[in-house]
Coordinates of C-alpha atoms (C1' of nucleotides) in Angstrom, one line a residue:
Chain A
M1 CA -11.2 8.2 -0.2
G2 CA -8.4 9.1 -2.6
H3 CA -7.9 5.5 -3.4
D4 CA -8.9 5.3 -7.0
G5 CA -7.7 1.7 -7.2
T6 CA -5.9 2.1 -10.5
R7 CA -2.7 0.3 -11.2
G8 CA 0.5 2.1 -11.9
R9 CA 2.3 1.2 -15.0
A10 CA 5.9 0.7 -15.8
S11 CA 7.6 3.9 -16.7
G12 CA 10.3 1.9 -18.4
G13 CA 14.0 2.0 -17.7
N14 CA 16.0 0.0 -15.2
C15 CA 16.8 1.4 -11.8
D16 CA 20.3 2.2 -10.7
T17 CA 20.4 -0.6 -8.2
A18 CA 23.7 0.5 -6.7
S19 CA 22.1 3.7 -5.5
L20 CA 19.5 1.8 -3.4
Q21 CA 20.3 2.0 0.3
G22 CA 22.1 -1.1 1.5
F23 CA 22.6 -2.4 -2.0
G24 CA 25.8 -0.4 -2.4
D25 CA 27.8 -3.0 -0.5
L26 CA 26.8 -5.9 -2.7
P27 CA 29.4 -7.4 -5.0
A28 CA 29.5 -5.8 -8.5
E29 CA 28.5 -9.1 -10.0
T30 CA 25.3 -9.4 -8.0
L31 CA 24.4 -5.8 -8.7
A32 CA 24.8 -6.4 -12.4
E33 CA 22.4 -9.4 -12.2
L34 CA 19.9 -7.3 -10.2
E35 CA 20.2 -4.6 -12.8
A36 CA 19.1 -7.0 -15.4
I37 CA 15.9 -8.1 -13.8
C38 CA 14.7 -4.8 -12.4
R39 CA 12.5 -2.0 -13.6
T40 CA 11.4 1.3 -12.2
R41 CA 7.7 2.0 -11.8
S42 CA 6.0 5.2 -10.8
Y43 CA 2.8 5.3 -8.9
A44 CA 0.5 8.3 -8.1
A45 CA -0.9 8.7 -4.6
G46 CA -3.8 6.3 -4.2
Q47 CA -2.8 3.8 -6.8
T48 CA -2.6 0.1 -6.0
V49 CA 0.8 -1.5 -6.1
V50 CA -0.1 -5.0 -5.1
E51 CA -3.5 -6.6 -4.3
A52 CA -3.8 -8.7 -1.2
G53 CA -3.7 -12.4 -1.9
E54 CA -2.0 -11.8 -5.2
E55 CA 0.8 -14.2 -6.0
A56 CA 3.2 -11.4 -6.0
E57 CA 5.0 -11.4 -9.3
F58 CA 7.5 -9.0 -8.1
V59 CA 9.7 -8.1 -5.2
G60 CA 9.9 -4.4 -4.7
C61 CA 12.0 -1.8 -3.1
V62 CA 10.8 1.7 -2.4
R63 CA 13.0 4.4 -4.0
T64 CA 11.0 7.5 -3.2
G65 CA 7.6 8.2 -1.6
I66 CA 5.6 6.3 0.9
L67 CA 3.5 3.2 0.5
R68 CA 0.9 1.9 2.9
M69 CA 0.2 -1.8 3.7
Q70 CA -3.3 -2.6 4.5
K71 CA -5.6 -5.5 5.3
T72 CA -9.1 -5.4 3.9
L73 CA -11.8 -6.5 6.2
H74 CA -14.8 -8.4 4.9
D75 CA -17.1 -5.4 5.4
G76 CA -14.8 -3.3 3.1
R77 CA -13.1 -1.3 5.8
Q78 CA -9.3 -1.3 5.6
H79 CA -6.8 -1.4 8.4
I80 CA -3.4 0.0 7.8
V81 CA -0.7 -2.3 9.2
G82 CA 2.4 -0.3 8.3
L83 CA 4.1 2.2 6.1
L84 CA 6.9 1.5 3.6
V85 CA 9.5 4.2 3.0
E86 CA 12.7 4.7 1.1
A87 CA 14.8 1.5 1.0
D88 CA 12.0 -0.7 2.4
M89 CA 11.5 -3.9 0.6
F90 CA 8.2 -5.8 0.1
G91 CA 6.8 -8.9 -1.5
R92 CA 7.2 -12.3 -0.2
V93 CA 10.2 -14.2 -1.1
F94 CA 10.0 -18.0 -1.3
D95 CA 6.5 -17.9 0.2
G96 CA 2.9 -17.8 -0.9
P97 CA 0.6 -14.9 -1.7
L98 CA 1.1 -11.5 0.0
S99 CA -1.2 -11.1 3.1
V100 CA -1.5 -7.4 2.7
A101 CA -2.4 -5.0 -0.1
I102 CA 0.0 -2.2 -0.9
E103 CA -1.0 1.2 -2.1
A104 CA 0.9 4.4 -2.8
A105 CA 0.2 6.9 0.1
T106 CA 2.1 9.6 -1.8
D107 CA 3.5 9.7 -5.3
A108 CA 6.2 7.0 -5.3
E109 CA 8.9 5.4 -7.3
I110 CA 9.5 1.7 -6.9
C111 CA 12.2 -0.6 -8.0
M112 CA 10.6 -3.9 -9.0
F113 CA 12.5 -7.2 -9.4
Q114 CA 11.0 -10.2 -11.2
R115 CA 10.3 -12.7 -8.5
A116 CA 11.6 -15.9 -10.0
P117 CA 15.1 -14.6 -11.0
F118 CA 15.3 -12.7 -7.8
E119 CA 14.8 -15.8 -5.8
A120 CA 17.3 -17.7 -7.9
L121 CA 19.8 -14.9 -7.4
L122 CA 19.1 -15.0 -3.7
L123 CA 20.2 -18.6 -3.5
R124 CA 23.5 -17.8 -5.2
S125 CA 24.3 -14.6 -3.3
P126 CA 24.6 -14.8 0.5
E127 CA 25.1 -11.1 0.7
L128 CA 21.8 -10.4 -1.0
E129 CA 20.1 -13.0 1.2
R130 CA 21.5 -11.3 4.2
L131 CA 20.2 -8.0 3.0
V132 CA 16.7 -9.3 2.6
L133 CA 16.8 -11.0 5.9
L134 CA 17.9 -7.8 7.6
S135 CA 15.1 -6.0 5.8
V136 CA 12.5 -8.4 7.1
L137 CA 14.0 -8.3 10.6
N138 CA 13.8 -4.5 10.5
E139 CA 10.2 -4.6 9.4
L140 CA 9.4 -7.0 12.2
D141 CA 10.8 -4.5 14.7
R142 CA 8.7 -1.8 13.2
A143 CA 5.6 -3.9 13.4
R144 CA 6.3 -4.4 17.1
D145 CA 6.7 -0.7 17.6
W146 CA 3.3 -0.2 16.1
M147 CA 1.9 -2.8 18.4
V148 CA 3.2 -1.0 21.5
I149 CA 1.7 2.2 20.2
L150 CA -1.6 0.6 19.4
A151 CA -1.7 -1.0 22.8
N152 CA -1.9 2.4 24.4
P153 CA -5.4 2.8 25.8
R154 CA -5.8 6.5 24.9
V155 CA -5.9 7.9 21.5
K156 CA -3.8 10.9 22.6
G157 CA -1.1 8.5 23.7
R158 CA -1.2 6.6 20.4
L159 CA -0.9 9.7 18.5
A160 CA 2.0 10.9 20.6
G161 CA 3.7 7.6 19.9
F162 CA 3.0 7.9 16.2
L163 CA 4.6 11.4 16.1
L164 CA 7.7 10.1 17.9
I165 CA 8.1 7.2 15.5
L166 CA 7.7 9.7 12.7
C167 CA 10.6 11.7 14.2
T168 CA 12.9 8.8 14.8
R169 CA 12.4 6.0 12.3
F170 CA 11.2 8.1 9.5
A171 CA 13.6 10.9 10.2
N172 CA 15.8 10.9 7.1
V173 CA 13.0 10.1 4.7
D174 CA 11.5 12.2 2.0
H175 CA 10.4 15.5 3.5
V176 CA 8.9 14.1 6.7
L177 CA 11.2 15.9 9.0
R178 CA 12.1 19.6 8.5
P179 CA 14.4 20.9 11.2
G180 CA 14.0 24.4 9.8
N181 CA 14.7 27.8 11.5
G182 CA 15.1 26.5 15.0
R183 CA 12.0 24.5 14.9
L184 CA 11.2 20.8 14.5
E185 CA 8.4 20.3 12.1
V186 CA 6.9 17.0 10.9
K187 CA 5.0 16.5 7.8
I188 CA 2.2 13.9 8.3
P189 CA 2.5 11.7 5.2
I190 CA -1.0 10.2 5.3
T191 CA -4.5 11.6 5.6
R192 CA -6.4 11.8 8.8
T193 CA -8.6 8.9 7.7
D194 CA -5.6 6.7 7.1
L195 CA -4.1 7.7 10.3
A196 CA -7.3 6.8 12.1
H197 CA -7.2 3.4 10.5
L198 CA -3.6 3.0 11.5
L199 CA -4.2 4.0 15.1
G200 CA -7.4 2.1 15.5
T201 CA -9.8 5.0 15.9
R202 CA -11.9 7.5 13.8
P203 CA -10.8 10.7 12.1
E204 CA -12.8 12.8 14.6
S205 CA -10.8 11.3 17.5
I206 CA -7.6 11.9 15.7
S207 CA -8.5 15.6 15.2
R208 CA -9.4 15.9 18.9
A209 CA -6.2 14.2 20.0
F210 CA -4.1 16.6 17.9
H211 CA -5.8 19.6 19.4
A212 CA -5.5 18.1 22.9
L213 CA -1.8 17.7 22.4
A214 CA -1.7 21.3 21.2
D215 CA -3.6 22.5 24.3
D216 CA -1.0 20.7 26.4
G217 CA 1.7 22.7 24.7
S218 CA 3.4 19.6 23.3
I219 CA 2.9 20.5 19.7
V220 CA 1.7 23.3 17.4
I221 CA -0.6 22.6 14.5
R222 CA 0.8 24.9 11.8
A223 CA -1.4 23.1 9.2
P224 CA -3.4 19.9 9.3
E225 CA -0.4 18.0 8.0
R226 CA 2.4 20.2 9.3
I227 CA 3.0 19.6 13.0
E228 CA 5.6 21.4 15.0
I229 CA 7.1 19.4 17.9
L230 CA 7.6 21.4 21.1
D231 CA 8.0 19.0 23.9
V232 CA 9.5 15.6 23.2
D233 CA 9.4 14.5 26.8
A234 CA 5.7 15.3 27.1
L235 CA 5.0 13.2 24.0
G236 CA 7.1 10.4 25.4
T237 CA 5.3 10.4 28.7
E238 CA 1.9 10.5 26.9
A239 CA 3.0 7.6 24.7
G240 CA 4.3 5.5 27.5
D241 CA 7.9 6.1 26.8
E242 CA 8.3 2.7 25.2
D243 CA 12.0 3.1 24.7
I244 CA 14.0 5.9 26.3
M245 CA 16.9 5.1 24.0
N246 CA 15.1 6.1 20.9
F247 CA 14.5 9.7 22.0
A248 CA 18.1 10.4 22.9
S249 CA 19.1 11.4 19.4
L250 CA 15.8 13.3 19.0
K251 CA 16.3 15.2 22.2
D252 CA 19.9 16.1 21.0
M253 CA 18.4 17.4 17.8
M254 CA 15.9 19.5 19.7
Q255 CA 18.7 21.0 21.8
V256 CA 20.8 21.8 18.8
L257 CA 17.8 23.5 17.2
Q258 CA 17.1 25.5 20.3
R259 CA 20.7 26.6 20.6
R260 CA 20.6 27.7 17.0
A261 CA 17.5 29.8 17.5
Chain B
M1 CA 3.1 -10.9 38.8
G2 CA 4.5 -14.4 38.4
H3 CA 7.6 -13.0 36.8
D4 CA 10.3 -13.9 39.1
G5 CA 13.0 -12.8 36.8
T6 CA 15.2 -15.8 37.4
R7 CA 17.2 -17.3 34.5
G8 CA 16.8 -20.8 33.4
R9 CA 19.8 -23.0 33.3
A10 CA 21.0 -25.5 30.8
S11 CA 19.6 -28.9 31.5
G12 CA 22.4 -30.4 29.4
G13 CA 22.0 -32.6 26.5
N14 CA 21.7 -31.8 22.8
C15 CA 18.4 -31.6 21.2
D16 CA 17.2 -33.9 18.5
T17 CA 17.3 -31.2 15.8
A18 CA 15.7 -33.4 13.2
S19 CA 12.5 -33.5 15.2
L20 CA 12.1 -29.7 15.2
Q21 CA 9.3 -28.7 12.8
G22 CA 10.7 -27.7 9.5
F23 CA 14.2 -28.8 10.3
G24 CA 13.4 -32.3 9.1
D25 CA 13.8 -31.3 5.4
L26 CA 17.3 -30.0 5.9
P27 CA 20.2 -32.0 4.5
A28 CA 21.7 -34.6 6.9
E29 CA 25.0 -32.8 6.8
T30 CA 23.4 -29.5 8.0
L31 CA 21.5 -31.2 10.7
A32 CA 24.6 -32.8 12.0
E33 CA 26.3 -29.4 12.2
L34 CA 23.3 -28.0 14.0
E35 CA 23.3 -30.9 16.4
A36 CA 26.9 -30.0 17.4
I37 CA 26.1 -26.4 18.4
C38 CA 22.8 -26.8 20.1
R39 CA 21.7 -27.5 23.6
T40 CA 18.3 -27.9 25.2
R41 CA 17.3 -25.6 28.0
S42 CA 14.3 -25.8 30.2
Y43 CA 12.5 -22.9 31.7
A44 CA 9.8 -22.7 34.3
A45 CA 6.9 -20.3 33.8
G46 CA 8.0 -16.8 34.6
Q47 CA 11.7 -17.2 34.0
T48 CA 13.6 -14.9 31.8
V49 CA 15.0 -16.3 28.6
V50 CA 16.6 -13.2 27.1
E51 CA 16.8 -9.7 28.4
A52 CA 16.0 -6.8 26.1
G53 CA 19.0 -5.1 24.7
E54 CA 21.1 -8.1 25.3
E55 CA 23.6 -9.1 22.6
A56 CA 21.8 -12.3 22.1
E57 CA 24.3 -15.0 22.5
F58 CA 22.0 -17.6 21.2
V59 CA 19.4 -18.2 18.5
G60 CA 16.6 -20.2 19.9
C61 CA 13.8 -22.4 18.7
V62 CA 10.9 -23.3 20.9
R63 CA 10.4 -27.0 21.4
T64 CA 7.5 -27.1 23.9
G65 CA 5.6 -24.5 25.9
I66 CA 4.9 -20.8 25.2
L67 CA 7.1 -17.8 25.5
R68 CA 6.1 -14.2 25.6
M69 CA 7.9 -11.3 24.0
Q70 CA 7.6 -8.0 25.8
K71 CA 8.9 -4.5 25.7
T72 CA 9.7 -2.9 29.0
L73 CA 8.5 0.7 29.4
H74 CA 10.5 3.2 31.4
D75 CA 8.0 3.1 34.2
G76 CA 8.4 -0.6 34.6
R77 CA 5.2 -1.7 32.9
Q78 CA 5.6 -4.3 30.2
H79 CA 3.8 -4.6 27.0
I80 CA 3.5 -8.0 25.3
V81 CA 4.1 -7.8 21.6
G82 CA 3.7 -11.4 20.7
L83 CA 3.8 -15.1 21.8
L84 CA 6.2 -17.7 20.7
V85 CA 5.1 -21.3 20.4
E86 CA 6.4 -24.6 19.2
A87 CA 8.8 -24.3 16.2
D88 CA 9.0 -20.6 16.5
M89 CA 12.5 -19.2 16.3
F90 CA 13.8 -16.1 18.0
G91 CA 17.0 -14.2 18.5
R92 CA 18.4 -11.8 15.9
V93 CA 20.6 -13.3 13.3
F94 CA 23.3 -11.0 11.8
D95 CA 21.9 -8.1 13.6
G96 CA 22.3 -6.1 16.8
P97 CA 20.8 -6.6 20.2
L98 CA 17.3 -8.0 20.6
S99 CA 14.6 -5.3 20.9
V100 CA 12.3 -7.4 23.1
A101 CA 12.7 -9.4 26.2
I102 CA 11.6 -13.0 26.2
E103 CA 10.1 -14.8 29.2
A104 CA 8.6 -18.2 29.6
A105 CA 4.8 -17.9 29.8
T106 CA 4.4 -21.6 30.6
D107 CA 7.0 -24.2 31.4
A108 CA 9.0 -24.4 28.2
E109 CA 11.8 -26.3 26.5
I110 CA 14.0 -24.4 24.1
C111 CA 16.6 -25.5 21.7
M112 CA 19.5 -23.0 21.8
F113 CA 22.1 -22.6 19.1
Q114 CA 25.3 -20.7 19.7
R115 CA 25.0 -17.6 17.6
A116 CA 28.4 -17.3 15.9
P117 CA 28.5 -20.9 14.6
F118 CA 24.9 -20.7 13.6
E119 CA 25.5 -17.6 11.5
A120 CA 28.4 -19.2 9.9
L121 CA 26.4 -22.3 9.1
L122 CA 23.7 -20.0 7.7
L123 CA 26.1 -18.7 5.1
R124 CA 26.9 -22.2 4.0
S125 CA 23.5 -23.7 4.0
P126 CA 20.9 -22.0 1.7
E127 CA 18.3 -24.4 3.0
L128 CA 18.8 -23.3 6.6
E129 CA 18.8 -19.6 5.5
R130 CA 15.6 -20.1 3.8
L131 CA 14.1 -21.8 6.8
V132 CA 15.1 -18.8 9.0
L133 CA 13.8 -16.3 6.4
L134 CA 10.4 -18.1 6.3
S135 CA 10.3 -18.1 10.1
V136 CA 10.8 -14.4 10.2
L137 CA 8.3 -13.8 7.4
N138 CA 5.8 -15.9 9.4
E139 CA 6.4 -13.9 12.5
L140 CA 5.9 -10.7 10.5
D141 CA 2.5 -11.9 9.4
R142 CA 1.6 -12.8 12.9
A143 CA 2.6 -9.3 14.1
R144 CA 0.4 -7.8 11.5
D145 CA -2.5 -10.0 12.6
W146 CA -2.0 -8.6 16.2
M147 CA -2.0 -5.1 14.7
V148 CA -5.4 -5.7 13.1
I149 CA -6.8 -7.0 16.3
L150 CA -5.4 -4.2 18.3
A151 CA -6.8 -1.7 15.9
N152 CA -10.3 -2.9 16.8
P153 CA -12.0 0.0 18.8
R154 CA -13.9 -2.2 21.3
V155 CA -12.3 -4.5 23.8
K156 CA -14.9 -7.2 23.2
G157 CA -13.8 -7.2 19.5
R158 CA -10.1 -7.4 20.4
L159 CA -10.8 -10.3 22.7
A160 CA -12.8 -12.1 20.1
G161 CA -10.0 -11.7 17.6
F162 CA -7.5 -13.0 20.2
L163 CA -9.6 -16.1 20.8
L164 CA -9.9 -16.8 17.1
I165 CA -6.1 -16.4 16.7
L166 CA -5.7 -18.8 19.5
C167 CA -7.9 -21.3 17.7
T168 CA -6.3 -21.0 14.3
R169 CA -2.6 -20.1 14.6
F170 CA -2.0 -21.9 17.9
A171 CA -4.3 -24.8 17.1
N172 CA -1.9 -27.6 17.1
V173 CA 0.2 -26.3 20.0
D174 CA 0.8 -27.7 23.4
H175 CA -2.6 -28.0 25.1
V176 CA -4.1 -24.8 23.8
L177 CA -6.9 -26.4 21.9
R178 CA -8.9 -29.3 23.3
P179 CA -11.5 -30.6 21.0
G180 CA -12.8 -32.9 23.7
N181 CA -16.2 -34.6 23.9
G182 CA -18.0 -32.6 21.2
R183 CA -16.8 -29.2 22.5
L184 CA -14.1 -26.8 21.4
E185 CA -12.3 -25.6 24.5
V186 CA -9.3 -23.2 24.6
K187 CA -6.8 -22.8 27.3
I188 CA -5.7 -19.2 27.7
P189 CA -2.0 -19.5 28.0
I190 CA -1.3 -16.2 29.8
T191 CA -2.7 -14.4 32.8
R192 CA -5.5 -11.8 32.6
T193 CA -2.9 -9.0 33.3
D194 CA -0.7 -10.2 30.5
L195 CA -3.7 -10.5 28.2
A196 CA -4.7 -6.9 29.1
H197 CA -1.2 -5.7 28.2
L198 CA -1.4 -7.6 24.9
L199 CA -4.8 -6.2 24.0
G200 CA -4.0 -2.7 25.2
T201 CA -6.5 -2.5 28.0
R202 CA -6.8 -3.4 31.8
P203 CA -7.6 -6.7 33.4
E204 CA -11.0 -5.4 34.5
S205 CA -12.0 -4.7 31.0
I206 CA -10.8 -8.1 29.9
S207 CA -12.9 -9.7 32.5
R208 CA -16.0 -7.7 31.5
A209 CA -15.4 -8.5 27.9
F210 CA -15.2 -12.2 28.6
H211 CA -18.5 -12.1 30.4
A212 CA -20.0 -9.9 27.7
L213 CA -19.1 -12.6 25.1
A214 CA -20.5 -15.2 27.4
D215 CA -23.8 -13.3 27.7
D216 CA -23.9 -13.1 23.9
G217 CA -23.7 -16.9 23.9
S218 CA -20.5 -16.9 21.9
I219 CA -18.5 -18.6 24.6
V220 CA -18.8 -20.3 27.9
I221 CA -16.3 -19.6 30.7
R222 CA -15.7 -22.9 32.3
A223 CA -12.8 -21.5 34.3
P224 CA -10.9 -18.3 34.1
E225 CA -8.4 -19.9 31.8
R226 CA -10.6 -22.5 30.1
I227 CA -12.9 -21.0 27.5
E228 CA -15.4 -23.0 25.4
I229 CA -16.1 -21.6 22.0
L230 CA -19.7 -21.8 20.9
D231 CA -20.2 -19.5 18.0
V232 CA -17.2 -18.9 15.7
D233 CA -19.2 -16.7 13.4
A234 CA -20.3 -14.4 16.2
L235 CA -16.7 -14.0 17.3
G236 CA -15.7 -13.3 13.7
T237 CA -18.2 -10.6 13.4
E238 CA -17.2 -9.1 16.7
A239 CA -13.6 -9.1 15.7
G240 CA -14.2 -7.5 12.3
D241 CA -13.7 -10.7 10.3
E242 CA -10.3 -9.7 9.3
D243 CA -10.0 -12.8 7.1
I244 CA -12.8 -15.1 6.3
M245 CA -10.4 -17.6 4.9
N246 CA -8.8 -18.3 8.3
F247 CA -12.0 -19.5 9.8
A248 CA -12.9 -22.0 7.2
S249 CA -10.8 -24.7 8.8
L250 CA -12.0 -23.8 12.2
K251 CA -15.7 -23.9 11.2
D252 CA -15.1 -27.3 9.7
M253 CA -13.7 -28.5 13.0
M254 CA -16.7 -27.1 14.8
Q255 CA -19.1 -29.0 12.5
V256 CA -17.1 -32.2 13.0
L257 CA -17.4 -31.7 16.7
Q258 CA -21.1 -31.1 16.6
R259 CA -21.7 -34.1 14.4
R260 CA -19.7 -36.2 16.8
A261 CA -21.7 -35.0 19.8
Chain C
dC1 C1' -5.9 -22.9 57.8
dG2 C1' -4.0 -18.4 56.7
dG3 C1' -1.5 -15.5 53.2
dT4 C1' -0.9 -14.1 48.6
dA5 C1' -2.0 -13.5 43.8
dT6 C1' -5.4 -13.5 40.6
dT7 C1' -9.9 -12.6 39.0
dT8 C1' -14.2 -10.5 39.4
dT9 C1' -17.7 -6.9 40.6
dG10 C1' -19.3 -2.3 41.5
dA11 C1' -19.7 2.8 41.1
dG12 C1' -18.2 7.1 39.1
dT13 C1' -15.8 9.6 35.7
dA14 C1' -13.3 10.3 31.5
dT15 C1' -12.8 9.0 26.9
dC16 C1' -14.3 7.6 22.7
dG17 C1' -17.6 6.4 18.9
dT18 C1' -21.4 8.1 16.4
dC19 C1' -24.2 11.2 13.9
dA20 C1' -24.7 15.6 12.1
dA21 C1' -23.3 20.0 10.6
dG22 C1' -20.0 23.5 9.3
dG23 C1' -15.4 25.3 7.5
dC24 C1' -11.4 25.1 4.5
dC25 C1' -9.1 24.2 0.2
dA26 C1' -8.5 22.8 -4.7
dG27 C1' -10.3 22.0 -9.0
dT28 C1' -14.1 22.9 -12.3
dG29 C1' -17.1 25.3 -15.2
dG30 C1' -19.7 29.1 -16.1
Chain D
dC1 C1' -13.6 36.4 -11.7
dC2 C1' -16.8 33.9 -9.2
dA3 C1' -20.1 30.3 -7.8
dC4 C1' -20.1 25.4 -7.4
dT5 C1' -18.6 21.0 -6.2
dG6 C1' -16.3 17.4 -3.6
dG7 C1' -12.8 15.9 -0.4
dC8 C1' -10.8 16.5 3.9
dC9 C1' -10.5 18.4 8.4
dT10 C1' -12.8 20.2 12.3
dT11 C1' -16.4 21.0 15.8
dG12 C1' -20.5 20.0 18.6
dA13 C1' -23.7 17.1 21.1
dC14 C1' -25.0 12.7 23.0
dG15 C1' -24.8 8.0 24.2
dA16 C1' -21.9 3.9 24.7
dT17 C1' -17.7 2.2 26.2
dA18 C1' -13.8 1.8 28.9
dC19 C1' -10.5 3.5 32.5
dT20 C1' -10.0 4.4 37.4
dC21 C1' -10.3 3.4 42.1
dA22 C1' -11.9 0.4 45.6
dA23 C1' -13.4 -3.8 47.5
dA24 C1' -15.0 -8.4 47.4
dA25 C1' -14.6 -13.2 45.8
dT26 C1' -12.0 -16.9 44.1
dA27 C1' -8.1 -19.7 43.4
dC28 C1' -3.3 -21.0 44.7
dC29 C1' 0.2 -22.5 47.9
dG30 C1' 2.5 -23.5 51.7

DNA sequence: CGGTATTTTGAGTATCGTCAAGGCCAGTGG
DNA sequence: CCACTGGCCTTGACGATACTCAAAATACCG
C-alpha cells in the first residue's frame, strides 16, 4: 500500500514563517511570535503525520508536497476525504480531537506550531485568526467541490471532475501542472488506489475510466501519472459542469498554449 | 419541484440572540450588540434564502427548520451539498461571494445579521470569533461525513449512511427524530428527488434502496417520509461503519426504547 | 372531483464491482 | 548483467447493481 505507518521526525530548525503563503501580511510582531513556536518537519511519502482521534498537539501548515486526509473504516479500509497542498492548514484549533488521519501522499515539508501557544496567539491577533478562518472556509469550499464530484453517478464523470479540480484549484502547486511545449499536462499526485478511495470506486474502474476518456479524445495518457488534457469542454460536460466560472481561466490557458504551439 | 424561487421577506422583529445555541455563553455586551444588528426572517419551504454568487449581505443562523445548500449546474440541475439545521450558521465572513445557494427545505426561521457590522463585531469579540470558527469547523466535519457516505459504492449503503447521520447529527432537531411509543422513527426532511441529488443517484434508485433496506428488516417504511429504524447495526454495516463511536449513543437510545416497549 | 407533483414499479441496457491473470517498473541479490 | 521480487497499473470475463425510459400508483391541493 505504500503506507508504512511510520512517523516523521523533526528535522530541526524553525521555518521562515513569513514565506508561508498568506502569512506575509501578518504584523511583524505576530510573525516573530509564530517563529518562536514553530518547527519544520519532513515526511516521506506514506508516513503518518497525525493519527485520527489524536488530540492534535500541533497545528500545521503545508510548505511543500501533498498530504491526504483519510477516515479509517472499522473494517480497515480507508476513505480519502481531501488533499492538503502548499499553504493549507490543518489541525483543529480550539476543538477536540482530529476526525481524520493525515498522511504524506508525497514527500512533504510541514510547518508545525505548538497548539497551546498558537491558540493563545490566536486570541491576541485578529489578523491571524482571520487567516485561520479563511483557511477553514476555503477548505469547506473544497470539501463541497469534492461532494459535487462524488455525487456524479458515473466514474468517468467523477474522474473528469477530479482532473478539472486538479487543473484549477491545484494549478500553482508543486509540479501538478506543467504547461510545457504547447500542451497542458497534469501530474496525478496520488496512486490509483488512493484515487479510487477518493472517488468512491475501485482501481480497476479508475483505469477503465482513464482509458474511456482517452478514447473520447478528451485526454492522452502519456504515463499512468502524466495526463495530457486535450478537451476541457468535454471534461466539463462529462463532469456535469458544476461551475462554468472555474473553467474560464483554464480555457484561457488552453488557448494561449495552442497559440504558442 | 417545489422550488418556487421566491424570496422570503423580513417578518420584522429582532431575534432573541441569547436563545441561539452557543450564543448563550457570549458576554452580555456582545449579545447586546448582536441584538442591535439582527432581524428574524421567516421562509416557507422552497423559498430562496441566498442566491449562489451573491455578495452575501447577511450572515445567518438557523433558528428553526431546515435549509439546503446546493450548487447549480450549468444545465440547471442542482446538487445538494449539505443541510443546515438549528444553530447552524451560514454566509461567508470576511470572504467573497457565497459558493452555494441556500433554500428553505422546510418552513424555517432564520436570524440574520448585517454583514458589515457583524464582521466589525467579530474583530472586537474573540468569543464570537471563536464561536464562528467552531461553527465552520463543525460544518467541515459534516461535509467530510457526507463525503464518506457518498464514496460508498452502493446506493443502499449511501442511504443507510444518510439515515444514520439523520439519527445522530440531526437528532435533537425540529421533528426529525420521534422516539415515540417504543419505536425510533425518522422524518426525511427532503424530497426523494433532493435526496437523490444529495446521494448522487436517481429517485428511482432511492426508492428501490429504501425497499431493499425494508426487505432486509433494517427499517420499516411507514410513509414515504416516515421511516422507522429497526436495526442500527445492520445500517452501520451497510454504510461501512465509518465511525463506530457515533452509533454508541444511538444504540443506547434504541435499547431504552425497547426496554420501554 | 380533477389536476399536478411525487413516489413507486417494471423492463432493458449500460455501468460497475469482483475475481483472476498478465504487464510494467524499480529495487534487490545473485 | 541478469533473474527475481513486489508494488502498481492494466486487461479480461462475469455477475450484480444502477441508470434510463416509460408507465402506473399514490399523495397533495384546490
